């Protein structure tokens, strides 16, 4: 059993950043926490996200946020009872403990259930605005021929992958901001077997990262998603909406936790050039704007008509009015920016 879970095991002393990196590396969202040979509990990506939202440092150990009240299966419990727990919790992993609380087995959803048995989460039907009017200069020369949203990933385009993700959680109405090669965009989407419910709106000139949304005044009355046309997020976006609602945000940014390691020793100095400290190859972690947001509908009125206006300008406006701009964190590899050649080539398995 131990060999089957080796890549899911993390030490109680490991940091939250270590846990996020391990989840990214092995492509899972749950790890089993051990203190030596003793099983201590589970940590999920949701646990880490909630800790970050509460302003916990990513350098804190896993032990600081470990939830001791998670539900597990027990060796003297019937198989039907354990499977029922897994269904109710939609649990990908279920540790099985003995009477002393030691881990004796781990059950995986994929080994026990058909896909059809998965308990579906309640859908949300929010409008989605996709900003698809840019020239895609970072992907030239490919975008000299076709617009960036129509660049293929497998047998679909980037745009279809994005819309399919939103449809999966229940979103049905799309508004698409277009400008560059807009005729090609309309033609391609009209020819698809899958007829998305899309309302196009065309900016007469480049209006920045959010300026064209001013053209939707009077059309949207609910909170709505805004997404760049080259961003794929490996996250159930219903979690983002739940966070947005529970925290009474005006605008919520999906942020990615991204680490940069400086490949040199970093020296700190004071007056007269005297060294006060040395860090060998330090690692810095930042919250990166992914280009996916939730906005309350009244914010559309804050976007000036016909003017160049970035999403950062809107954020500043909200803050100046005493509003709330929230950040929902995802792991570094949960964010794929298809607008960059290295990320795009990774996605199509060239790199």
C-alpha positions as a printed NumPy array, in Angstrom:
array([[  0.   ,   0.   ,   0.   ],
       [  2.818,   2.432,   0.899],
       [  4.309,   2.26 ,  -2.593],
       [  0.999,   3.323,  -4.153],
       [  0.847,   6.516,  -2.073],
       [  4.537,   7.494,  -1.93 ],
       [  4.084,  10.472,  -4.232],
       [  1.163,  11.695,  -2.106],
       [  3.03 ,  11.682,   1.219],
       [  4.267,  14.933,   2.748],
       [  5.952,  15.66 ,   6.057],
       [  4.158,  17.483,   8.853],
       [  7.084,  19.941,   8.891],
       [  6.891,  20.755,   5.152],
       [  5.732,  24.247,   4.212],
       [  2.475,  25.164,   2.507],
       [  4.514,  26.123,  -0.557],
       [  6.147,  22.673,  -0.517],
       [  2.678,  21.114,  -0.464],
       [  1.458,  23.22 ,  -3.403],
       [  4.543,  22.348,  -5.421],
       [  4.134,  18.637,  -4.712],
       [  0.462,  18.751,  -5.726],
       [  1.478,  20.428,  -8.981],
       [  4.258,  17.934,  -9.642],
       [  2.153,  14.785,  -9.175],
       [ -1.068,  16.416, -10.47 ],
       [ -3.209,  15.791,  -7.383],
       [ -5.113,  18.069,  -5.016],
       [ -4.842,  15.972,  -1.822],
       [ -1.769,  14.84 ,   0.128],
       [ -1.375,  12.482,   3.074],
       [  0.504,  14.101,   5.957],
       [  2.907,  11.994,   8.024],
       [  5.056,  12.649,  11.064],
       [  7.74 ,  10.031,  10.557],
       [  5.772,   6.796,  10.129],
       [  2.622,   8.131,  11.83 ],
       [ -0.305,   9.315,   9.716],
       [ -1.446,  12.765,  10.835],
       [ -4.184,  13.629,   8.342],
       [ -5.021,  14.972,   4.899],
       [ -4.24 ,  18.352,   3.424],
       [ -6.114,  19.55 ,   0.342],
       [ -5.585,  22.407,  -2.08 ],
       [ -8.746,  23.913,  -0.562],
       [ -7.128,  23.906,   2.904],
       [ -4.119,  25.779,   1.519],
       [ -6.262,  28.243,  -0.436],
       [ -8.296,  29.077,   2.675],
       [ -5.071,  29.588,   4.637],
       [ -3.684,  31.962,   1.998],
       [ -6.945,  33.914,   1.972],
       [ -6.578,  34.272,   5.761],
       [ -3.097,  35.721,   5.113],
       [ -1.089,  32.72 ,   6.276],
       [  2.49 ,  32.687,   5.041],
       [  3.404,  30.037,   2.502],
       [  6.497,  29.425,   4.641],
       [  4.328,  28.132,   7.493],
       [  4.455,  24.383,   8.139],
       [  1.6  ,  22.127,   7.097],
       [  1.052,  21.362,  10.795],
       [ -0.27 ,  24.912,  11.346],
       [ -3.342,  24.383,   9.177],
       [ -3.931,  20.642,   9.437],
       [ -7.607,  19.934,  10.042],
       [ -7.922,  17.152,  12.632],
       [-11.684,  16.837,  12.07 ],
       [-11.69 ,  15.389,   8.574],
       [-13.788,  12.294,   7.974],
       [-12.029,   8.966,   7.432],
       [-12.972,   5.323,   7.009],
       [-12.203,   2.689,   9.653],
       [-11.062,  -0.887,   9.39 ],
       [-14.11 ,  -2.228,  11.278],
       [-16.525,  -0.222,   9.092],
       [-18.48 ,  -1.818,   6.267],
       [-17.471,  -1.218,   2.678],
       [-20.891,   0.238,   1.9  ],
       [-20.568,   2.738,   4.754],
       [-17.139,   3.924,   3.578],
       [-18.292,   4.205,  -0.022],
       [-21.305,   6.208,   1.123],
       [-18.966,   8.65 ,   2.906],
       [-16.905,   8.998,  -0.26 ],
       [-20.008,   9.699,  -2.362],
       [-21.314,  12.339,   0.027],
       [-17.93 ,  14.06 ,   0.237],
       [-17.021,  13.508,  -3.437],
       [-13.762,  12.215,  -1.922],
       [-11.01 ,  11.382,  -4.381],
       [ -9.052,   9.699,  -1.554],
       [-10.263,   7.994,   1.633],
       [ -7.706,   6.924,   4.277],
       [ -8.696,   3.796,   6.227],
       [ -7.572,   3.819,   9.881],
       [ -7.363,   1.163,  12.605],
       [ -8.567,   1.554,  16.191],
       [ -5.344,   3.397,  17.119],
       [ -5.719,   5.896,  14.296],
       [ -2.912,   4.398,  12.22 ],
       [ -3.241,   4.265,   8.46 ],
       [ -3.819,   0.728,   7.17 ],
       [ -5.165,   1.383,   3.669],
       [ -6.118,   4.102,   1.205],
       [ -9.137,   3.861,  -1.081],
       [ -9.273,   5.805,  -4.34 ],
       [-12.47 ,   6.901,  -6.042],
       [-11.173,   5.795,  -9.44 ],
       [-10.804,   2.203,  -8.157],
       [-14.299,   1.964,  -6.663],
       [-16.784,   3.933,  -8.713],
       [-17.876,   4.526, -12.251],
       [-17.687,   8.1  , -13.451],
       [-21.506,   8.164, -13.597],
       [-21.682,   7.595,  -9.824],
       [-19.943,  10.876,  -9.024],
       [-22.266,  13.202,  -7.106],
       [-22.58 ,  16.303,  -9.261],
       [-22.092,  19.641,  -7.592],
       [-24.801,  22.258,  -8.045],
       [-24.294,  24.257, -11.24 ],
       [-24.092,  28.032, -11.475],
       [-25.322,  29.924, -14.517],
       [-23.341,  33.151, -14.565],
       [-22.634,  35.204, -17.687],
       [-19.089,  34.923, -19.038],
       [-17.293,  37.75 , -20.845],
       [-14.316,  36.632, -22.914],
       [-11.827,  39.299, -23.973],
       [-10.892,  38.075, -27.451],
       [-10.047,  41.255, -29.35 ],
       [ -6.271,  41.445, -28.958],
       [ -3.677,  40.897, -31.68 ],
       [ -1.806,  38.137, -29.845],
       [  1.591,  39.69 , -30.555],
       [  3.363,  37.273, -28.183],
       [  2.421,  34.375, -30.487],
       [  3.575,  35.901, -33.747],
       [  3.983,  34.83 , -36.524],
       [  1.127,  32.364, -35.903],
       [ -1.258,  35.191, -35.038],
       [ -0.445,  36.954, -38.296],
       [ -2.575,  34.228, -39.886],
       [ -5.24 ,  33.353, -37.305],
       [ -6.487,  35.175, -34.182],
       [ -5.063,  33.915, -30.904],
       [ -8.376,  32.464, -29.569],
       [ -8.537,  30.095, -32.571],
       [ -5.059,  28.611, -32.112],
       [ -5.531,  24.826, -31.787],
       [ -4.915,  22.656, -28.74 ],
       [ -5.451,  19.086, -29.9  ],
       [ -8.725,  18.915, -31.819],
       [-10.117,  22.101, -30.242],
       [ -9.113,  25.742, -30.091],
       [ -8.006,  27.619, -26.985],
       [-11.351,  29.435, -27.055],
       [-13.37 ,  26.208, -27.069],
       [-11.349,  24.831, -24.137],
       [-12.145,  27.97 , -22.139],
       [-15.856,  27.973, -22.999],
       [-16.164,  24.234, -22.295],
       [-14.72 ,  24.752, -18.824],
       [-17.326,  27.394, -18.057],
       [-20.119,  25.272, -19.53 ],
       [-19.087,  22.374, -17.282],
       [-19.97 ,  24.431, -14.177],
       [-23.29 ,  25.579, -15.662],
       [-22.5  ,  28.838, -17.491],
       [-24.52 ,  29.14 , -20.687],
       [-24.348,  32.757, -21.872],
       [-21.128,  34.126, -23.373],
       [-20.331,  37.684, -24.388],
       [-17.289,  37.949, -26.616],
       [-15.289,  41.128, -27.108],
       [-13.728,  41.013, -30.592],
       [-11.668,  43.324, -32.793],
       [ -8.636,  41.751, -34.495],
       [ -9.698,  39.347, -37.307],
       [-13.25 ,  39.524, -35.968],
       [-14.78 ,  38.157, -39.205],
       [-12.716,  34.972, -38.856],
       [-13.82 ,  34.619, -35.227],
       [-17.512,  34.908, -36.131],
       [-17.197,  32.536, -39.091],
       [-15.371,  29.805, -37.137],
       [-17.777,  29.819, -34.19 ],
       [-20.791,  29.808, -36.51 ],
       [-19.501,  26.625, -38.206],
       [-19.092,  24.59 , -35.006],
       [-21.417,  21.638, -34.371],
       [-21.616,  22.858, -30.782],
       [-23.62 ,  26.076, -30.91 ],
       [-22.526,  28.186, -27.976],
       [-24.865,  30.979, -26.89 ],
       [-22.548,  33.837, -27.836],
       [-23.294,  37.518, -28.189],
       [-20.457,  39.318, -29.94 ],
       [-19.628,  42.921, -29.232],
       [-16.915,  44.696, -31.178],
       [-14.736,  47.46 , -29.839],
       [-14.209,  50.156, -32.489],
       [-10.582,  50.522, -31.391],
       [ -8.391,  48.864, -28.733],
       [ -9.878,  49.842, -25.355],
       [ -7.531,  48.112, -22.899],
       [ -8.048,  44.999, -20.82 ],
       [-11.579,  45.872, -19.643],
       [-12.629,  49.017, -21.554],
       [-14.827,  47.205, -24.094],
       [-17.057,  45.86 , -21.29 ],
       [-18.588,  49.351, -21.168],
       [-20.482,  48.228, -24.297],
       [-22.443,  45.762, -22.147],
       [-24.233,  48.398, -20.056],
       [-27.819,  47.314, -19.471],
       [-27.172,  43.722, -20.632],
       [-25.827,  42.018, -17.472],
       [-27.617,  42.091, -14.12 ],
       [-25.796,  39.287, -12.23 ],
       [-22.198,  38.799, -11.111],
       [-20.224,  37.655, -14.141],
       [-16.917,  36.082, -15.065],
       [-14.363,  37.885, -17.209],
       [-11.615,  35.808, -18.809],
       [ -8.755,  36.537, -21.136],
       [ -8.926,  34.388, -24.261],
       [ -5.637,  32.566, -23.621],
       [ -5.998,  31.451, -20.001],
       [ -6.865,  27.975, -18.729],
       [ -7.311,  27.521, -14.955],
       [ -7.308,  24.037, -13.421],
       [ -9.776,  24.974, -10.694],
       [-13.497,  24.528, -10.155],
       [-14.519,  28.147, -10.69 ],
       [-17.579,  27.607,  -8.505],
       [-15.128,  27.828,  -5.582],
       [-14.128,  31.289,  -6.79 ],
       [-17.762,  32.388,  -7.014],
       [-18.474,  31.019,  -3.531],
       [-15.511,  32.983,  -2.155],
       [-16.664,  36.104,  -4.038],
       [-20.157,  35.884,  -2.546],
       [-19.162,  34.922,   0.999],
       [-16.677,  37.776,   1.25 ],
       [-18.986,  40.375,  -0.339],
       [-16.35 ,  41.328,  -2.894],
       [-16.989,  43.831,  -5.647],
       [-14.34 ,  42.189,  -7.802],
       [-12.441,  38.951,  -7.324],
       [ -9.155,  38.162,  -9.057],
       [ -8.018,  34.587,  -9.586],
       [ -4.339,  34.731,  -8.625],
       [ -1.578,  32.161,  -9.101],
       [  1.066,  31.497,  -6.459],
       [  4.302,  31.761,  -8.431],
       [  7.828,  31.231,  -7.092],
       [ 11.066,  32.6  ,  -8.496],
       [ 14.428,  31.286,  -7.361],
       [ 17.299,  33.751,  -7.724],
       [ 20.258,  31.628,  -8.915],
       [ 22.837,  33.683,  -7.008],
       [ 23.778,  34.58 ,  -3.485],
       [ 21.948,  37.776,  -2.521],
       [ 23.855,  40.239,  -0.35 ],
       [ 22.308,  42.843,   1.948],
       [ 24.31 ,  45.983,   2.726],
       [ 24.054,  49.209,   4.71 ],
       [ 25.931,  52.51 ,   4.632],
       [ 29.587,  52.359,   3.502],
       [ 28.831,  49.132,   1.629],
       [ 29.07 ,  46.981,   4.764],
       [ 27.505,  43.567,   4.343],
       [ 24.812,  42.747,   6.881],
       [ 23.541,  39.486,   5.473],
       [ 23.815,  36.871,   2.724],
       [ 21.076,  34.614,   1.367],
       [ 22.164,  31.786,  -0.895],
       [ 19.819,  31.419,  -3.893],
       [ 16.715,  32.769,  -2.136],
       [ 13.222,  31.976,  -3.377],
       [ 10.601,  34.703,  -3.669],
       [  6.89 ,  33.985,  -3.966],
       [  4.319,  36.309,  -5.489],
       [  0.612,  36.338,  -6.265],
       [  0.217,  36.717, -10.037],
       [ -2.873,  38.075, -11.786],
       [ -4.077,  35.211, -14.025],
       [ -6.512,  37.238, -16.136],
       [ -9.686,  35.598, -14.791],
       [-12.11 ,  37.62 , -12.637],
       [-15.598,  37.854, -11.189],
       [-17.229,  41.289, -11.306],
       [-20.431,  42.568,  -9.783],
       [-22.731,  43.96 , -12.499],
       [-22.753,  47.543, -11.175],
       [-19.037,  47.794, -11.993],
       [-19.917,  48.022, -15.687],
       [-21.105,  51.571, -14.984],
       [-17.647,  52.415, -13.59 ],
       [-15.997,  51.7  , -16.96 ],
       [-15.894,  54.857, -19.121],
       [-17.365,  54.528, -22.595],
       [-15.016,  54.731, -25.565],
       [-11.906,  55.224, -23.434],
       [ -8.794,  53.082, -23.055],
       [ -9.261,  51.462, -19.637],
       [ -7.41 ,  48.597, -17.965],
       [ -8.715,  46.2  , -15.3  ],
       [ -6.084,  47.718, -12.974],
       [ -7.77 ,  51.117, -13.388],
       [-11.058,  49.541, -12.321],
       [ -9.404,  47.946,  -9.287],
       [ -7.998,  51.32 ,  -8.245],
       [-11.438,  52.899,  -8.647],
       [-13.016,  50.249,  -6.431],
       [-10.354,  50.688,  -3.756],
       [-10.72 ,  54.495,  -3.872],
       [-14.474,  54.099,  -3.24 ],
       [-13.839,  51.8  ,  -0.258],
       [-14.879,  48.664,  -2.147],
       [-13.513,  45.148,  -1.899],
       [-11.109,  43.535,  -4.355],
       [-10.544,  39.921,  -3.317],
       [ -7.936,  37.412,  -4.452],
       [ -8.584,  33.685,  -4.839],
       [ -5.291,  31.749,  -5.074],
       [ -4.532,  28.748,  -7.272],
       [ -1.261,  26.85 ,  -7.554],
       [  1.378,  27.861, -10.069],
       [  0.765,  24.978, -12.476],
       [ -3.014,  25.314, -12.224],
       [ -2.639,  28.452, -14.358],
       [ -1.717,  28.002, -18.007],
       [ -1.097,  31.139, -20.056],
       [ -1.469,  29.982, -23.646],
       [ -0.463,  33.45 , -24.867],
       [  3.216,  32.6  , -24.293],
       [  5.141,  30.344, -26.686],
       [  6.739,  28.16 , -23.945],
       [  3.372,  27.444, -22.283],
       [  1.643,  26.836, -25.597],
       [  4.348,  24.395, -26.74 ],
       [  4.099,  22.536, -23.429],
       [  0.338,  22.253, -23.852],
       [  0.671,  20.643, -27.3  ],
       [  3.494,  18.39 , -26.011],
       [  6.243,  19.947, -28.097],
       [  8.364,  20.73 , -25.028]])
